Short mmCIF file of C-alpha atoms and ligand atoms in Angstrom, two decimals:
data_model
loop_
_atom_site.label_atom_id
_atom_site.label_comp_id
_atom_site.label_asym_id
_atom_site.label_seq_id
_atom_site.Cartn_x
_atom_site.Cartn_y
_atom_site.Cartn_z
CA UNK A 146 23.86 -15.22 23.67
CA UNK A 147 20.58 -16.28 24.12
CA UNK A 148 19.35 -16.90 27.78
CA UNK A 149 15.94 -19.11 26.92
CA UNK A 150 17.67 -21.57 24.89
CA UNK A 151 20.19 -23.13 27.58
CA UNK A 152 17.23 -23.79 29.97
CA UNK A 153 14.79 -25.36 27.44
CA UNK A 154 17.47 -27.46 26.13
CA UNK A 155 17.76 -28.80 29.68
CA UNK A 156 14.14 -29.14 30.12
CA UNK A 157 14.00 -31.48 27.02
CA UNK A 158 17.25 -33.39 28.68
CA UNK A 159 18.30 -33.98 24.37
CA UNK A 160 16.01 -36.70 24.01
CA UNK A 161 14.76 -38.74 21.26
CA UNK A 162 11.86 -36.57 20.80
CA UNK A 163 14.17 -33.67 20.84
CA UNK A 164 16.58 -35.04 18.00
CA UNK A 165 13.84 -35.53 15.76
CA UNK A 166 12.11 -32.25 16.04
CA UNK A 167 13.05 -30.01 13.49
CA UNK A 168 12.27 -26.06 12.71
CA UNK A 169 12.43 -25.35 8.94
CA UNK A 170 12.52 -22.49 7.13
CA UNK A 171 11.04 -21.88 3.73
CA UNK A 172 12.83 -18.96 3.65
CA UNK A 173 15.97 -17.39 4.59
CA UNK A 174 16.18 -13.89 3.39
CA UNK A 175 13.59 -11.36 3.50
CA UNK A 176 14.42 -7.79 1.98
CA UNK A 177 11.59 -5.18 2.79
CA UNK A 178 11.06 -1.86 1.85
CA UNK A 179 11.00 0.67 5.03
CA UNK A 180 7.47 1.11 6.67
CA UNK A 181 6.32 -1.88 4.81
CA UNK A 182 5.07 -5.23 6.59
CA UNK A 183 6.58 -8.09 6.78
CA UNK A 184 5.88 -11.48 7.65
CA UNK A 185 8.63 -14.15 8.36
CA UNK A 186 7.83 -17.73 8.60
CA UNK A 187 9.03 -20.74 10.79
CA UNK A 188 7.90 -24.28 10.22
CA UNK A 189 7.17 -26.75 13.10
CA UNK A 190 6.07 -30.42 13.47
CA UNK A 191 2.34 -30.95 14.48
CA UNK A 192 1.27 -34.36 15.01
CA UNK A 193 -2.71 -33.88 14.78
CA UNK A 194 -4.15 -31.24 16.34
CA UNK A 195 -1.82 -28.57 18.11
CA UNK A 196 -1.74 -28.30 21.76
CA UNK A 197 -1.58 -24.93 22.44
CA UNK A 198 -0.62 -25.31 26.14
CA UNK A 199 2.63 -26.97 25.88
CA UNK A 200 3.88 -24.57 22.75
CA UNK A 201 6.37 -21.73 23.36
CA UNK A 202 7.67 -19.74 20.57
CA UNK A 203 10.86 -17.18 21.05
CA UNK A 204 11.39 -14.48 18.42
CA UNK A 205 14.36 -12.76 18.79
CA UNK A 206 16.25 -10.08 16.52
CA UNK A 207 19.95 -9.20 16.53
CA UNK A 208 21.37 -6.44 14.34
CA UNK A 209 25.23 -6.97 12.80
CA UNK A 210 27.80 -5.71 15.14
CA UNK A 211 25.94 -5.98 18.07
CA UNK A 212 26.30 -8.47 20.63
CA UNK A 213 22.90 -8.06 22.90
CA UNK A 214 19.84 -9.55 21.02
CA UNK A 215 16.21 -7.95 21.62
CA UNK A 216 13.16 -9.94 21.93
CA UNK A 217 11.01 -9.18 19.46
CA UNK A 218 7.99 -11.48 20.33
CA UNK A 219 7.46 -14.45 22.84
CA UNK A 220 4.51 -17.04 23.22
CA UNK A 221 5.16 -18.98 26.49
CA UNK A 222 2.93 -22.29 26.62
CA UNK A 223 0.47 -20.71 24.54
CA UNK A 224 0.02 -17.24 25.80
CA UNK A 225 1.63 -14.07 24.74
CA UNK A 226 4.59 -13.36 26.94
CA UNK A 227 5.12 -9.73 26.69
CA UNK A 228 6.37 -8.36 29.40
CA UNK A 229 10.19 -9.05 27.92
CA UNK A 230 9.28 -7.67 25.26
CA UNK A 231 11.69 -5.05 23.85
CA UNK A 232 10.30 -1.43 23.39
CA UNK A 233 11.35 -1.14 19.96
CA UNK A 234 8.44 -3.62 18.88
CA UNK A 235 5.73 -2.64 21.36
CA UNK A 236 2.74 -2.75 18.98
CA UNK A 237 4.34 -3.70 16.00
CA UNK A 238 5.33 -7.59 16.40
CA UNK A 239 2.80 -10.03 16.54
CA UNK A 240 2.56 -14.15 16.19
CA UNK A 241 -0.21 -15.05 13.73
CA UNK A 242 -1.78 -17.41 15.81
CA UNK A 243 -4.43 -18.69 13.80
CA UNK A 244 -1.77 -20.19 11.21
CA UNK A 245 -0.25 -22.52 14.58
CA UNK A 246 -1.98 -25.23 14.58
CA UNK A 247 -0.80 -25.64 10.75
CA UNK A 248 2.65 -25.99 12.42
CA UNK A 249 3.56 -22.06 10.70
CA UNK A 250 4.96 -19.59 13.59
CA UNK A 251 4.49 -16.68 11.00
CA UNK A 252 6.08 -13.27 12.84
CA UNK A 253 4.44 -10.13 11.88
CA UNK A 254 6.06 -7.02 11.95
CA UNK A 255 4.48 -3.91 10.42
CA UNK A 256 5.84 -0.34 9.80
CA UNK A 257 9.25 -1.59 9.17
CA UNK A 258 12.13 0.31 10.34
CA UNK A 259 15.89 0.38 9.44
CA UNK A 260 16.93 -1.05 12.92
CA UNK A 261 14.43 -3.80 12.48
CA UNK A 262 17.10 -5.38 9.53
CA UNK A 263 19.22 -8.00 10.95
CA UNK A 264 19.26 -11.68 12.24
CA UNK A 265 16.22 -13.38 13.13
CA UNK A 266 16.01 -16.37 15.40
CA UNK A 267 13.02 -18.29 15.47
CA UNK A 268 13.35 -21.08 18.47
CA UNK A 269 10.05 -23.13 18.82
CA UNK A 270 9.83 -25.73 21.76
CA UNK A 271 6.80 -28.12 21.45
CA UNK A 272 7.30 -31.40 23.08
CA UNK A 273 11.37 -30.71 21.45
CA UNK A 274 13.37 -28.09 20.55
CA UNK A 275 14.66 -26.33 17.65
CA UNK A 276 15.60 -22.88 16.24
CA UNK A 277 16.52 -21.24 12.90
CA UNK A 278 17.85 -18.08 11.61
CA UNK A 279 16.27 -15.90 8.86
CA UNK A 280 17.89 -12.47 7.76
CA UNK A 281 16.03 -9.45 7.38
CA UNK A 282 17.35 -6.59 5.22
CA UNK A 283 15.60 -3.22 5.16
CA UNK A 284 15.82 -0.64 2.05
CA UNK A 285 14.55 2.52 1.90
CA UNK A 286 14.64 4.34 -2.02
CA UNK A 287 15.05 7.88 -2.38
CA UNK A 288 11.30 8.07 -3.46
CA UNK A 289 10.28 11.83 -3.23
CA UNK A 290 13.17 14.29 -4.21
CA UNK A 291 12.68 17.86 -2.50
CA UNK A 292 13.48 20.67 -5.44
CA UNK A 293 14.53 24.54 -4.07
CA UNK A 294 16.04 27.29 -6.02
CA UNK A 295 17.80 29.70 -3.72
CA UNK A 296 19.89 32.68 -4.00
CA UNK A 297 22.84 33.50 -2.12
CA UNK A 298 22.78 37.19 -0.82
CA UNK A 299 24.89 39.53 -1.82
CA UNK A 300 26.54 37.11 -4.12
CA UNK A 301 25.65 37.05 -8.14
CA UNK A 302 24.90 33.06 -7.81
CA UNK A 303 22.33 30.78 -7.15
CA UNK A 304 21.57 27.47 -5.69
CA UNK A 305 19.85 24.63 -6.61
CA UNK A 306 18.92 22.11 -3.56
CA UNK A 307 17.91 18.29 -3.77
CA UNK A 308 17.07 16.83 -0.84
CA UNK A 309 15.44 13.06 -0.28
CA UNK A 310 15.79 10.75 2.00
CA UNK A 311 16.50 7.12 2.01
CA UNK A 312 19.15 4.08 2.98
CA UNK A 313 21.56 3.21 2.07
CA UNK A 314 23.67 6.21 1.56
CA UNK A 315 23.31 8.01 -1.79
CA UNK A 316 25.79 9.10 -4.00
CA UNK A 317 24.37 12.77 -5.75
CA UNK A 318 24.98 13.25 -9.44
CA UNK A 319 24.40 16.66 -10.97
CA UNK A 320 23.56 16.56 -14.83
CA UNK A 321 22.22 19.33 -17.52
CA UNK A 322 20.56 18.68 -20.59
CA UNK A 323 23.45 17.49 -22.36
CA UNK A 324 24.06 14.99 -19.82
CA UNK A 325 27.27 17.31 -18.81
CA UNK A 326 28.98 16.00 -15.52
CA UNK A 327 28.44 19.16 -13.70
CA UNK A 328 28.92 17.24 -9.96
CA UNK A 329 31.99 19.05 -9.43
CA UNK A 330 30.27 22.44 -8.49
CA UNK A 331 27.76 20.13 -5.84
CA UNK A 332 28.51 20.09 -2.21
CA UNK A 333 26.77 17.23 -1.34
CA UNK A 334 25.87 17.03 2.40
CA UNK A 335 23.88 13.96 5.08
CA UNK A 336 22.63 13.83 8.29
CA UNK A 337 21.00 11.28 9.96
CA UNK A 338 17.60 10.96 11.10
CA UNK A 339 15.79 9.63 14.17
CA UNK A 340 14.83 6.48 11.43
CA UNK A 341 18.18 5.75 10.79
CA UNK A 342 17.83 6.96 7.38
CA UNK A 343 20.17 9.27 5.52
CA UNK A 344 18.50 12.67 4.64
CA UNK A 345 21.11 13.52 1.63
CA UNK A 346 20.99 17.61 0.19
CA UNK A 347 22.99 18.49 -2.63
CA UNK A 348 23.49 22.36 -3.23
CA UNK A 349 24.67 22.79 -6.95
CA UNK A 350 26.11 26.59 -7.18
CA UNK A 351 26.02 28.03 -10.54
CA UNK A 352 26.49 31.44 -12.22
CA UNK A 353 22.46 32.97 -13.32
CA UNK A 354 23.34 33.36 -16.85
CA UNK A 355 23.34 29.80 -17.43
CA UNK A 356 20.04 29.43 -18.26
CA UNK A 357 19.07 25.42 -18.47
CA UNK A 358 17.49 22.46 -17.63
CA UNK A 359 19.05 20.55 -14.33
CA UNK A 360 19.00 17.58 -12.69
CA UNK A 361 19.70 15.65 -10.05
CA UNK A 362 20.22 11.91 -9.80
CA UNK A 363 20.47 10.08 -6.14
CA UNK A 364 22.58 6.85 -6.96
CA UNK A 365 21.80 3.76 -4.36
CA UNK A 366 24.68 2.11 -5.21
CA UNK A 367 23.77 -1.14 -3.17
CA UNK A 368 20.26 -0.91 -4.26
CA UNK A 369 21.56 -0.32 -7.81
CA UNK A 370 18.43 1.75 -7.85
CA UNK A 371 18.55 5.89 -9.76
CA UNK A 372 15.89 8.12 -8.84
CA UNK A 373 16.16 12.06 -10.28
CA UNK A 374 14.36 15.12 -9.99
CA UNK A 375 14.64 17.85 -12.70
CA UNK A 376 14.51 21.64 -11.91
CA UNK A 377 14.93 24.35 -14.78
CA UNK A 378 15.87 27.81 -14.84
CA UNK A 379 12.99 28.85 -17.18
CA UNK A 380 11.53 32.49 -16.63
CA UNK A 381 15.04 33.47 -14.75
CA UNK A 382 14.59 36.69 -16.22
CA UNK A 383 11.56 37.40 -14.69
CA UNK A 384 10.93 36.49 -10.81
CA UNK A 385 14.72 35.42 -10.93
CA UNK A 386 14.24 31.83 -10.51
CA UNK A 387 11.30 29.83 -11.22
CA UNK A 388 11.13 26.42 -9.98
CA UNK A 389 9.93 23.56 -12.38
CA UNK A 390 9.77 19.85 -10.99
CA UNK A 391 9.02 18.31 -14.23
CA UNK A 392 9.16 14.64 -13.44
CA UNK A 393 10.09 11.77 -11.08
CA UNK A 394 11.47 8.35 -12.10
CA UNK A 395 12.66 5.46 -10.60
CA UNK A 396 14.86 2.54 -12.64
CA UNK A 397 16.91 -0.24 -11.84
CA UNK A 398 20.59 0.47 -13.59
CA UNK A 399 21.61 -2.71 -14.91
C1 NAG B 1415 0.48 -3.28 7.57
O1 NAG B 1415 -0.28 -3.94 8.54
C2 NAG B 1415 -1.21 -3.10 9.20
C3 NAG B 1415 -1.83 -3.87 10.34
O2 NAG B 1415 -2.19 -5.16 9.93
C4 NAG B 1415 -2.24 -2.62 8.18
O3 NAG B 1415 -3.15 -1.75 8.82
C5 NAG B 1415 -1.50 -1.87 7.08
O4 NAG B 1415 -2.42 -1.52 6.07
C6 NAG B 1415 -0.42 -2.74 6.47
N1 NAG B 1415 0.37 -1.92 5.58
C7 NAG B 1415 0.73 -2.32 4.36
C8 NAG B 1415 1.59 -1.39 3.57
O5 NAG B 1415 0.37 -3.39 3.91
C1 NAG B 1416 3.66 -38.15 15.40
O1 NAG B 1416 2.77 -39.24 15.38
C2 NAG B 1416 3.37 -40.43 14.89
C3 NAG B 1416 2.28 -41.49 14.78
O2 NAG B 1416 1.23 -41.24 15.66
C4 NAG B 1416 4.49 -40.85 15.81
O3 NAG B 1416 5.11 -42.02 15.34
C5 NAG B 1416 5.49 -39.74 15.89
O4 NAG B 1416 6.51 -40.05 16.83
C6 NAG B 1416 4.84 -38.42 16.28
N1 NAG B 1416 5.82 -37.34 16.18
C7 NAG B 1416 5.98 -36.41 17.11
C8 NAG B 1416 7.00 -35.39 16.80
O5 NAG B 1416 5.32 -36.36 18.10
C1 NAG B 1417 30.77 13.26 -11.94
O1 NAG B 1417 31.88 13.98 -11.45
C2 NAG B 1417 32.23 13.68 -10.10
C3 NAG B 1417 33.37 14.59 -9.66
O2 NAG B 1417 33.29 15.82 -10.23
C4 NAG B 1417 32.65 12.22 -10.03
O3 NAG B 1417 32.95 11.88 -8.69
C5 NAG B 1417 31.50 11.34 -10.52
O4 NAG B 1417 31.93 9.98 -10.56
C6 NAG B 1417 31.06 11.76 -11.92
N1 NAG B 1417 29.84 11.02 -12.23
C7 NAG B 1417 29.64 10.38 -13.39
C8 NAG B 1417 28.34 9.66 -13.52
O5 NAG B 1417 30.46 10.39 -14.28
C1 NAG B 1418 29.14 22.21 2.06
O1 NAG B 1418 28.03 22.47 2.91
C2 NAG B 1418 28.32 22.34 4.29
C3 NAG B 1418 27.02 22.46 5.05
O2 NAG B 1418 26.22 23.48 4.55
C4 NAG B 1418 29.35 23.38 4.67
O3 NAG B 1418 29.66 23.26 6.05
C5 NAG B 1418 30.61 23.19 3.84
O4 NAG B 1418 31.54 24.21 4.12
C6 NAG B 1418 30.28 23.18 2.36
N1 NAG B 1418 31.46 22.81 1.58
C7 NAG B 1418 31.85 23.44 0.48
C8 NAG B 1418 33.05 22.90 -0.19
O5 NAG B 1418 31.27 24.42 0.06
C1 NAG B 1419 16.55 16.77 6.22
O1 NAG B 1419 17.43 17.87 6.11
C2 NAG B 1419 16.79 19.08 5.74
C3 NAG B 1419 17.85 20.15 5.64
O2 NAG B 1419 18.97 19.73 4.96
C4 NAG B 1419 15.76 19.46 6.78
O3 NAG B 1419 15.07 20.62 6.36
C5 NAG B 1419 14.76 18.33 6.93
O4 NAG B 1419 13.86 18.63 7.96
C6 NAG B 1419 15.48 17.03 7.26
N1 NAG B 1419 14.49 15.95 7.29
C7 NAG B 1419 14.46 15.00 8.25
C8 NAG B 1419 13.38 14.00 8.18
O5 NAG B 1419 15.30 14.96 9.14
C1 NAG B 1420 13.87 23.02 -20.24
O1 NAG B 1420 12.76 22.12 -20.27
C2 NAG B 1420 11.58 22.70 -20.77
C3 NAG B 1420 10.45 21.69 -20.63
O2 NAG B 1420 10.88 20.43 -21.06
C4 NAG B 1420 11.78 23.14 -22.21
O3 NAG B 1420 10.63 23.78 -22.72
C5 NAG B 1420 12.95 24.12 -22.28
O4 NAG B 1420 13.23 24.47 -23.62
C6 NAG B 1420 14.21 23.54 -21.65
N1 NAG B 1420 15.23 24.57 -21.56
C7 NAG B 1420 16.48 24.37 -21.95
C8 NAG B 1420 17.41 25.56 -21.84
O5 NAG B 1420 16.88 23.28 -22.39
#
């Protein structure tokens, strides 16, 4: 598992001073938006002022399912250790060191990214040893929904495309102004991206002489979050298609 912890366990030989020194943590979830910041926080006993020299703090992040952990940021009696560092947070991890000698090892990480979520272990040896865990979960909404008309050639139908991108995976509802089910005539693709996010497209087909107001709802089920983007057929009898976003809207579905 982890390959500091055995040796400063040893170092400390589980002595008195050991058994009493305790890492809290004031909290143990943290759910960010993607490419936000966030800063987790573990607390640690200092008796007066800190001694910087004989601190080391490990930060170390393991995603579900895997078994190798990455090392997200390490201060080694009181200097930043990062040649261990793992590439993924080269430039995005950093200790708050001015909040130490308060006894708070705050973790930094900005631009947050969907293989950042997972389990955090904060292990902070001063004079003792402890660790904790804290869980990070990363969302991403379906903010901006992508609108397209298109026509199929040489066929007497048209498309209507949504495309957004987000995580976790979408379901795509298609509605018209009556609020008519019309998701049976969707074919509702995903791919992944680089990110990890999904980048959902639903194609609704539909005949041209319906001539109405669509929409398209991306349901984030776990999120229990709707966002929708409306496209309308008005002025189809003039440049075939015209393409109307009239609004954006995000709302929690209780
Ligand atoms: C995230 O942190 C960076 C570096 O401190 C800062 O430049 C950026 O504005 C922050 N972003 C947000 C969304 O707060
Ligand atoms: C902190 O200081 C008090 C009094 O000086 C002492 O009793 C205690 O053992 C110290 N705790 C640690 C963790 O060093
Ligand atoms: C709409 O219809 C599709 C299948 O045609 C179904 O899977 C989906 O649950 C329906 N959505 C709603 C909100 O009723
Ligand atoms: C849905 O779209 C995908 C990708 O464009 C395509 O491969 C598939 O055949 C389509 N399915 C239906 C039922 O039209
Ligand atoms: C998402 O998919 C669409 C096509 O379905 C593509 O045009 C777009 O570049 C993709 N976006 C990302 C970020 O992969
Ligand atoms: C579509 O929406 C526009 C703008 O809200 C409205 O003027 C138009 O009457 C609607 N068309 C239909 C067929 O409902």
């Amino acid at each position: 598992m982890l390959q500091i912890l055995p040796m400063l366990l040893l170092e400390t030989q589980l002595s008195m001073v050991s058994a009493l020194f305790t890492v809290e943590v004031p909290q143990q979830l943290y759910i960010v938006e993607y490419g936000s910041n966030v800063t987790m926080e573990c607390r640690f006993p200092v008796n007066g002022s800190l001694n910087l020299g004989l601190l080391t703090v490990v930060w170390e992040q393991k995603r579900q399912g895997q078994s190798k952990s990455k090392e997200v940021y390490t201060l080694r009696n009181g200097k930043a250790f990062s040649l261990s560092q793992h590439h993924d947070y080269i430039g995005r991890a950093t200790l708050l060191h001015s909040e130490l000698k308060l006894g708070r090892a705050l973790l930094q990480i900005t631009s947050v990214k969907i293989t950042d979520a997972g389990s955090y272990l904060c292990l902070i040896d001063y004079q003792g040893v402890d660790y904790k865990y804290i869980t990070l979960e990363v969302k991403a909404s379906y903010k901006r929904i992508n609108t397209q008309v298109m026509r199929k050639q040489g066929e007497d139908k048209f498309g209507f495309m949504c495309q957004s991108e987000g995580f976790p995976l979408a379901d795509v509802f298609w509605q018209n102004a009556k609020n008519f089910n019309l998701s049976g005539s969707a074919n509702t693709t995903y791919t992944l991206t680089t990110d990890g996010l999904y980048n959902v497209t639903s194609i609704l087909t539909f005949k041209p002489s319906m001539s109405e107001n669509y929409s398209c709802v991306f349901w984030n089920k776990e999120l229990n979050e709707e966002t929708s983007a409306h496209i309308s057929t008005l002025g189809s009898y003039h440049l075939g298609l015209a393409q109307d976003r009239e609004y954006f809207y995000t709302h929690h579905v209780l």
